[in-house]
Coordinates of C-alpha atoms and ligand atoms in Angstrom, one line a residue:
X1 CA 37.7 10.6 9.3
X2 CA 35.3 9.5 12.0
X3 CA 31.6 8.6 12.3
X4 CA 29.3 6.8 14.6
X5 CA 27.6 4.7 11.9
X6 CA 29.3 3.9 8.6
X7 CA 26.9 2.7 5.9
X8 CA 28.5 0.8 3.0
X9 CA 26.5 1.1 -0.2
X10 CA 24.4 3.9 -1.8
X11 CA 21.5 1.9 -3.1
X12 CA 18.0 1.9 -1.6
X13 CA 19.1 -0.2 1.4
X14 CA 22.0 2.2 2.2
X15 CA 20.2 5.5 1.6
X16 CA 17.0 4.5 3.5
X17 CA 19.0 3.2 6.4
X18 CA 21.0 6.5 6.4
X19 CA 17.7 8.4 6.5
X20 CA 16.1 6.4 9.4
X21 CA 19.3 6.9 11.5
X22 CA 19.9 10.5 10.6
X23 CA 16.3 11.5 11.3
X24 CA 17.0 10.4 14.9
X25 CA 20.1 12.5 15.2
X26 CA 22.6 9.7 14.7
X27 CA 25.9 10.7 13.1
X28 CA 26.0 8.8 9.7
X29 CA 28.5 8.5 6.9
X30 CA 27.5 6.6 3.8
X31 CA 30.2 5.5 1.4
X32 CA 29.4 4.4 -2.2
X33 CA 32.0 3.2 -4.6
X34 CA 30.3 4.6 -7.7
X35 CA 27.4 7.1 -7.7
X36 CA 24.1 6.7 -5.7
X37 CA 21.4 4.5 -7.2
X38 CA 23.6 3.2 -10.1
X39 CA 23.2 -0.5 -9.3
X40 CA 20.1 -2.7 -8.7
X41 CA 18.2 0.0 -6.8
X42 CA 18.2 2.3 -9.8
X43 CA 17.9 -0.4 -12.5
X44 CA 15.0 -2.5 -11.2
X45 CA 11.4 -2.8 -12.5
X46 CA 9.8 -1.0 -9.6
X47 CA 7.3 -3.7 -8.6
X48 CA 6.0 -3.8 -5.1
X49 CA 5.5 -7.5 -4.6
X50 CA 3.7 -9.5 -1.9
X51 CA 2.8 -12.8 -3.6
X52 CA 5.4 -15.5 -3.6
X53 CA 7.1 -15.4 -7.0
X54 CA 5.2 -18.0 -9.0
X55 CA 8.2 -19.2 -11.1
X56 CA 10.2 -19.8 -7.9
X57 CA 7.2 -21.7 -6.4
X58 CA 7.2 -24.0 -9.5
X59 CA 10.9 -24.6 -9.6
X60 CA 11.7 -24.6 -5.8
X61 CA 8.5 -26.3 -4.7
X62 CA 5.9 -26.0 -1.9
X63 CA 8.3 -26.9 1.0
X64 CA 10.6 -24.0 -0.1
X65 CA 7.5 -21.7 -0.3
X66 CA 6.5 -22.6 3.3
X67 CA 10.0 -21.8 4.5
X68 CA 10.1 -18.6 2.5
X69 CA 6.5 -17.5 3.4
X70 CA 7.3 -15.6 6.7
X71 CA 9.3 -13.2 4.5
X72 CA 5.9 -12.1 3.0
X73 CA 4.9 -10.3 6.1
X74 CA 8.0 -8.1 5.8
X75 CA 7.1 -7.3 2.2
X76 CA 3.5 -6.5 3.3
X77 CA 4.7 -4.1 6.0
X78 CA 7.1 -2.5 3.5
X79 CA 4.4 -1.9 1.0
X80 CA 2.3 -0.1 3.7
X81 CA 5.4 2.0 4.5
X82 CA 5.9 2.8 0.8
X83 CA 2.4 4.3 0.8
X84 CA 3.3 6.9 3.4
X85 CA 7.0 7.4 3.4
X86 CA 7.0 9.7 0.4
X87 CA 5.1 12.4 2.3
X88 CA 7.6 12.1 5.2
X89 CA 10.7 12.5 3.0
X90 CA 9.0 15.1 0.8
X91 CA 9.4 13.1 -2.4
X92 CA 6.8 11.9 -4.8
X93 CA 7.8 8.2 -5.2
X94 CA 5.0 7.5 -7.7
X95 CA 3.6 4.8 -5.4
X96 CA 0.6 3.1 -6.9
X97 CA -1.1 0.3 -5.0
X98 CA -3.7 -1.0 -7.5
X99 CA -3.1 -4.7 -7.0
X100 CA -1.2 -7.6 -8.6
X101 CA -2.8 -10.0 -11.0
X102 CA -1.3 -13.4 -11.6
X103 CA -2.9 -15.1 -14.7
X104 CA -3.0 -18.7 -15.8
X105 CA -3.3 -20.2 -19.3
X106 CA -3.8 -23.8 -18.2
X107 CA -5.6 -25.9 -15.6
X108 CA -2.3 -27.1 -14.3
X109 CA -1.2 -23.5 -13.7
X110 CA -4.5 -22.8 -11.9
X111 CA -3.8 -25.7 -9.5
X112 CA -0.3 -24.3 -8.8
X113 CA -1.8 -20.9 -8.1
X114 CA -4.3 -22.5 -5.7
X115 CA -1.6 -24.4 -3.8
X116 CA 0.5 -21.2 -3.6
X117 CA -2.5 -19.1 -2.5
X118 CA -3.2 -21.6 0.4
X119 CA 0.3 -20.9 1.7
X120 CA 0.1 -17.2 1.2
X121 CA -3.3 -16.9 3.0
X122 CA -1.8 -18.6 6.0
X123 CA 0.7 -15.8 6.1
X124 CA -1.9 -13.0 6.0
X125 CA -1.8 -12.3 2.3
X126 CA -5.1 -10.9 1.0
X127 CA -5.6 -13.0 -2.2
X128 CA -8.6 -13.7 -4.3
X129 CA -8.9 -16.6 -6.7
X130 CA -10.5 -15.5 -10.0
X131 CA -12.2 -17.6 -12.8
X132 CA -12.1 -16.6 -16.4
X133 CA -15.1 -14.2 -16.2
X134 CA -13.8 -12.5 -13.0
X135 CA -10.4 -11.9 -14.7
X136 CA -12.2 -10.3 -17.7
X137 CA -14.3 -8.1 -15.4
X138 CA -11.3 -6.9 -13.4
X139 CA -8.8 -6.6 -16.3
X140 CA -10.4 -6.3 -19.7
X141 CA -7.0 -5.9 -21.3
X142 CA -6.0 -9.5 -20.5
X143 CA -5.8 -12.0 -23.4
X144 CA -8.9 -14.2 -24.1
X145 CA -6.7 -17.3 -23.7
X146 CA -6.3 -16.6 -20.0
X147 CA -8.5 -19.0 -18.0
X148 CA -8.2 -17.5 -14.5
X149 CA -5.8 -16.3 -11.9
X150 CA -5.2 -14.7 -8.5
X151 CA -5.4 -11.1 -7.4
X152 CA -3.6 -9.5 -4.5
X153 CA -5.1 -5.9 -4.0
X154 CA -2.1 -4.8 -1.9
X155 CA 0.6 -5.0 -4.5
X156 CA 1.7 -2.2 -6.9
X157 CA 4.7 -0.2 -8.0
X158 CA 6.9 2.8 -7.3
X159 CA 9.6 4.7 -9.3
X160 CA 13.1 3.3 -8.7
X161 CA 14.6 6.5 -10.2
X162 CA 13.1 8.5 -7.4
X163 CA 13.2 6.3 -4.3
X164 CA 17.0 6.1 -3.5
X165 CA 17.7 9.8 -4.3
X166 CA 14.7 10.8 -2.3
X167 CA 16.0 8.9 0.8
X168 CA 19.5 10.2 0.2
X169 CA 18.3 13.9 0.1
X170 CA 16.2 13.4 3.2
X171 CA 19.2 11.8 5.0
X172 CA 21.4 14.7 4.1
X173 CA 18.7 17.1 5.2
X174 CA 19.0 15.5 8.6
X175 CA 22.8 15.8 8.6
X176 CA 24.0 12.5 7.0
X177 CA 27.2 12.7 5.0
X178 CA 27.6 10.9 1.7
X179 CA 30.9 10.1 0.0
X180 CA 30.6 8.7 -3.6
X181 CA 33.3 7.3 -5.8
X182 CA 34.9 5.8 -2.7
X183 CA 35.3 2.0 -2.3
X184 CA 35.6 0.2 1.0
X185 CA 38.6 -2.1 0.5
X186 CA 39.4 -3.2 4.0
X187 CA 37.7 -3.6 7.4
X188 CA 39.2 -4.2 10.8
X189 CA 37.4 -4.8 14.1
X190 CA 39.5 -3.2 16.8
X191 CA 38.8 -3.0 20.5
X192 CA 37.6 0.6 20.0
X193 CA 35.3 0.0 17.1
X194 CA 35.9 -0.5 13.4
X195 CA 38.5 0.9 11.0
X196 CA 37.5 0.9 7.3
X197 CA 40.2 1.3 4.6
X198 CA 38.8 3.1 1.6
X199 CA 40.2 4.4 -1.7
X200 CA 40.1 7.8 -0.1
X201 CA 41.7 7.1 3.3
X202 CA 40.6 5.4 6.5
X203 CA 37.4 5.9 8.5
X204 CA 36.9 5.0 12.1
X205 CA 33.3 3.9 13.0
X206 CA 31.6 2.7 16.1
X207 CA 29.1 0.7 14.0
X208 CA 28.8 -0.5 10.4
X209 CA 25.8 -1.3 8.3
X210 CA 26.6 -3.4 5.2
X211 CA 24.2 -2.4 2.4
X212 CA 26.5 -3.7 -0.4
X213 CA 23.7 -5.4 -2.3
X214 CA 25.1 -8.2 -4.6
X215 CA 28.6 -7.4 -3.1
X216 CA 27.5 -7.5 0.5
X217 CA 29.2 -10.9 0.8
X218 CA 32.5 -9.5 -0.5
X219 CA 32.2 -6.6 2.0
X220 CA 31.5 -9.1 4.8
X221 CA 34.5 -11.1 3.8
X222 CA 36.7 -8.1 4.6
X223 CA 35.9 -9.0 8.2
X224 CA 36.5 -12.7 7.6
X225 CA 32.8 -13.5 7.4
X226 CA 31.5 -16.1 5.0
X227 CA 28.0 -15.0 3.8
X228 CA 26.9 -16.6 0.5
X229 CA 25.4 -13.5 -1.2
X230 CA 24.8 -14.1 -4.9
X231 CA 24.7 -11.7 -7.9
X232 CA 22.7 -12.6 -11.0
X233 CA 22.6 -10.6 -14.3
X234 CA 19.0 -10.0 -15.3
X235 CA 17.2 -7.5 -17.6
X236 CA 14.2 -5.3 -17.9
X237 CA 12.6 -3.3 -20.8
X238 CA 10.6 -0.2 -21.2
X239 CA 8.2 0.8 -23.9
X240 CA 7.3 4.2 -25.4
X241 CA 4.4 5.9 -23.5
X242 CA 0.9 4.8 -24.4
X243 CA -2.7 5.6 -23.4
X244 CA -3.7 4.3 -19.9
X245 CA -4.5 0.6 -20.4
X246 CA -3.1 -1.6 -17.5
X247 CA -3.7 -0.3 -13.9
X248 CA -2.3 -3.5 -12.3
X249 CA 1.0 -5.2 -11.8
X250 CA 0.6 -8.3 -14.0
X251 CA 2.3 -11.7 -13.7
X252 CA 2.0 -14.9 -15.7
X253 CA 2.0 -18.4 -14.2
X254 CA 3.4 -19.7 -17.5
X255 CA 6.9 -18.2 -17.1
X256 CA 8.7 -15.2 -15.7
X257 CA 6.7 -12.0 -16.2
X258 CA 6.2 -8.7 -14.5
X259 CA 4.4 -6.0 -16.4
X260 CA 3.1 -2.6 -15.3
X261 CA 2.3 0.8 -16.8
X262 CA 4.0 3.7 -15.1
X263 CA 2.5 7.1 -14.4
X264 CA 4.1 8.5 -17.6
X265 CA 2.4 5.8 -19.7
X266 CA 5.4 3.6 -20.4
X267 CA 5.3 -0.1 -19.7
X268 CA 8.0 -1.7 -17.7
X269 CA 8.4 -5.4 -18.7
X270 CA 10.6 -7.9 -16.9
X271 CA 10.3 -10.8 -14.5
X272 CA 13.9 -11.8 -14.0
X273 CA 15.0 -13.0 -17.4
X274 CA 18.8 -13.7 -17.6
X275 CA 21.1 -11.1 -19.1
X276 CA 24.5 -11.9 -20.6
X277 CA 28.1 -11.2 -19.6
X278 CA 30.1 -10.4 -22.8
X279 CA 33.1 -12.7 -23.2
X280 CA 35.5 -10.1 -24.5
X281 CA 35.2 -7.6 -21.6
X282 CA 33.0 -9.3 -19.0
X283 CA 30.5 -6.3 -19.3
X284 CA 26.8 -6.9 -18.9
X285 CA 24.7 -7.0 -22.0
X286 CA 21.0 -7.6 -22.9
X287 CA 20.4 -11.2 -23.9
X288 CA 18.3 -11.2 -27.1
X289 CA 16.8 -14.6 -26.5
X290 CA 15.5 -13.5 -23.1
X291 CA 14.2 -10.3 -24.6
X292 CA 12.3 -12.2 -27.3
X293 CA 10.8 -14.7 -24.9
X294 CA 9.9 -12.0 -22.3
X295 CA 8.1 -9.9 -25.0
X296 CA 6.4 -13.0 -26.5
X297 CA 5.0 -13.8 -23.0
X298 CA 3.9 -10.2 -22.4
X299 CA 2.0 -10.3 -25.7
X300 CA 0.4 -13.5 -24.8
X301 CA -1.0 -11.9 -21.7
X302 CA -1.7 -8.3 -22.9
X303 CA -2.2 -8.5 -26.7
X304 CA -2.7 -4.7 -27.1
X305 CA 1.1 -4.3 -26.4
X306 CA 1.6 -5.4 -30.1
X307 CA 1.2 -1.8 -31.2
X308 CA 3.6 -0.4 -28.6
X309 CA 7.4 -0.2 -29.2
X310 CA 10.0 -1.2 -26.7
X311 CA 12.5 1.7 -26.6
X312 CA 15.2 0.4 -24.2
X313 CA 16.3 -2.8 -22.5
X314 CA 19.0 -2.9 -19.8
X315 CA 20.9 -5.5 -17.7
X316 CA 21.8 -5.2 -14.1
X317 CA 22.9 -7.5 -11.3
X318 CA 20.3 -8.6 -8.8
X319 CA 21.4 -9.6 -5.3
X320 CA 20.3 -13.1 -4.3
X321 CA 20.5 -15.8 -1.6
X322 CA 19.9 -19.5 -2.3
X323 CA 16.9 -19.6 0.1
X324 CA 15.6 -16.3 -1.1
X325 CA 15.6 -15.0 2.5
X326 CA 17.2 -11.7 3.5
X327 CA 20.2 -11.3 5.8
X328 CA 19.2 -8.6 8.3
X329 CA 20.4 -7.4 11.6
X330 CA 23.6 -7.6 13.7
X331 CA 25.9 -10.5 12.8
X332 CA 26.3 -12.8 15.8
X333 CA 29.8 -12.7 17.2
X334 CA 30.5 -9.4 15.5
X335 CA 29.0 -6.7 17.7
X336 CA 28.4 -3.5 15.9
X337 CA 28.4 -5.0 12.4
X338 CA 24.9 -5.1 10.8
X339 CA 23.6 -6.5 7.6
X340 CA 20.9 -5.0 5.4
X341 CA 20.7 -7.3 2.4
X342 CA 17.3 -8.2 1.0
X343 CA 17.6 -10.4 -2.1
X344 CA 15.6 -10.6 -5.4
X345 CA 12.8 -8.2 -4.2
X346 CA 14.9 -5.7 -2.2
X347 CA 13.1 -2.8 -3.8
X348 CA 9.8 -3.8 -2.3
X349 CA 11.4 -4.6 1.1
X350 CA 13.8 -1.7 1.1
X351 CA 11.9 0.8 3.4
X352 CA 10.9 -1.7 6.2
X353 CA 14.2 -3.5 6.2
X354 CA 16.1 -0.2 6.5
X355 CA 13.7 1.0 9.3
X356 CA 14.1 -2.2 11.3
X357 CA 17.8 -2.4 10.9
X358 CA 18.2 1.2 11.8
X359 CA 16.2 0.6 15.0
X360 CA 18.5 -2.3 15.9
X361 CA 21.5 -0.2 15.3
X362 CA 20.0 2.4 17.8
X363 CA 19.5 -0.4 20.3
X364 CA 15.7 -0.2 20.0
X365 CA 13.1 -2.9 19.6
X366 CA 12.6 -3.1 15.8
X367 CA 9.2 -2.4 14.2
X368 CA 9.6 -5.8 12.6
X369 CA 11.2 -8.8 14.3
X370 CA 14.3 -9.7 12.2
X371 CA 15.5 -12.7 14.2
X372 CA 14.6 -15.3 11.6
X373 CA 16.6 -13.4 9.0
X374 CA 19.8 -13.4 11.0
X375 CA 23.2 -14.3 9.4
X376 CA 23.2 -17.0 12.2
X377 CA 21.8 -19.4 9.7
X378 CA 25.2 -19.5 7.9
X379 CA 27.2 -20.0 11.1
Ligands
FAD1 C1 16.9 -5.8 -13.4 C2 16.3 -5.9 -12.0 C3 14.9 -5.8 -11.7 C4 14.5 -5.9 -10.4 N1 13.1 -5.7 -10.2 C5 12.7 -5.6 -8.9 C6 11.3 -5.3 -8.7 O1 10.5 -5.0 -9.6 N2 10.9 -5.2 -7.4 C7 11.7 -5.5 -6.3 O2 11.3 -5.5 -5.2 N3 13.0 -5.8 -6.5 C8 13.5 -5.8 -7.8 N4 14.8 -6.0 -8.0 C9 15.7 -6.3 -6.9 C10 16.1 -5.0 -6.2 O3 16.5 -4.0 -7.2 C11 17.3 -5.1 -5.3 O4 17.1 -6.3 -4.4 C12 17.6 -3.9 -4.4 O5 17.6 -2.8 -5.2 C13 18.8 -4.1 -3.6 O6 19.1 -2.8 -3.0 P1 20.5 -2.6 -2.3 O7 20.6 -1.2 -1.9 O8 20.7 -3.7 -1.3 O9 21.6 -2.9 -3.5 P2 22.2 -2.0 -4.7 O10 21.2 -1.1 -5.2 O11 22.9 -2.9 -5.6 O12 23.2 -1.1 -3.9 C14 24.4 -1.6 -3.3 C15 25.4 -0.6 -3.4 O13 26.6 -1.0 -2.7 C16 27.7 -0.5 -3.4 N5 28.9 -1.2 -2.9 C17 29.2 -2.5 -3.0 N6 30.4 -2.8 -2.5 C18 30.9 -1.6 -2.1 C19 32.2 -1.3 -1.5 N7 33.1 -2.2 -1.3 N8 32.4 0.0 -1.2 C20 31.5 1.0 -1.5 N9 30.3 0.7 -2.1 C21 30.0 -0.6 -2.4 C22 27.4 -0.7 -4.8 O14 28.2 0.0 -5.7 C23 25.9 -0.4 -4.9 O15 25.7 1.0 -5.3 C24 15.4 -6.0 -9.3 C25 16.7 -6.1 -9.6 C26 17.2 -6.0 -10.9 C27 18.7 -6.0 -11.1

């Protein structure tokens, strides 16, 4: 089998990259070892983030946040693209940009929010500092013990069950081919391009885009590259549907929390709490302590959730890097081999990362300069 561009991985990164290439008439073959959207892209919480994650700011510190902060612009641009791309691919992605509200229960948390907001504002984030009364006025559903917070009007949510399939459909509409249940098990860089060994035979490709998510490091290692991509088991929960109550994406400075109400009335509650690997078979499982602490925190922020049942919790692996920065673009010294790996918040950044990487693959100037996210930093 032959293709111009081989895309490895059928999550959001892979399917969106396939779309942005195929719409320009590029010959694309996407290979996925399972089915499309079965890993992080289909299991995530659907938040569209712009603010620096508060828990990371507290644990990693202000120097880390300053280093990370340029990544925010990529997420801001991606959120703008989320708002328009659904119409282009003819798919209702349930995008809702109603703002993200980070709330504090203590003066210490307010000070941390203020220090973080200073960094965010320097990187173009539209962020308002709110006192207790302003929080009440904006979000009457918030607990009385909240003393203030910060609001970013440009944040929101989209539906992870719709995004990747939507991009895949649109890519196929433009001629992209997709092979599922096929794993890439070997890669060779020959003088005439790449040869990929798969569980269904070999594929010759002029260029490759590695969209392997948490396994992007393993895929890169097939070419002898050492890219320290991490995979962490985390979990999310969904409630039964309820009357419209919470229009915003809500975070807490106290601990890990993301909470939002979807169009169908259900609440998605997460924030990156660890899931478990079962000892007997190494399979992922929900961690009950994480579930309890996550729900306790949610109730401490939105007390009305006490009357609403959680109906399902699920674990999945999130792709990570130690510095939280993405690995995007052509790998130096490996002409024709591109990375599209956005860690931790790759749902938010999926559309713009895919567009910019696709533009680089086509030899065009990218809509967003990806130089600072190059794999070069690991050389
Ligand atoms: C529980 C959870 C909640 C999250 N919440 C949010 C959120 O609210 N907002 C946000 O912005 N981000 C969130 N994320 C992160 C986000 O989901 C991911 O960063 C993003 O989906 C990564 O997309 P991807 O396409 O790179 O990876 P994936 O969706 O993991 O896709 C990679 C694909 O590559 C395939 N693959 C790997 N190796 C091979 C191989 N050798 N051959 C063939 N195929 C291969 C895999 O099977 C997989 O399907 C969350 C993640 C998790 C797990």
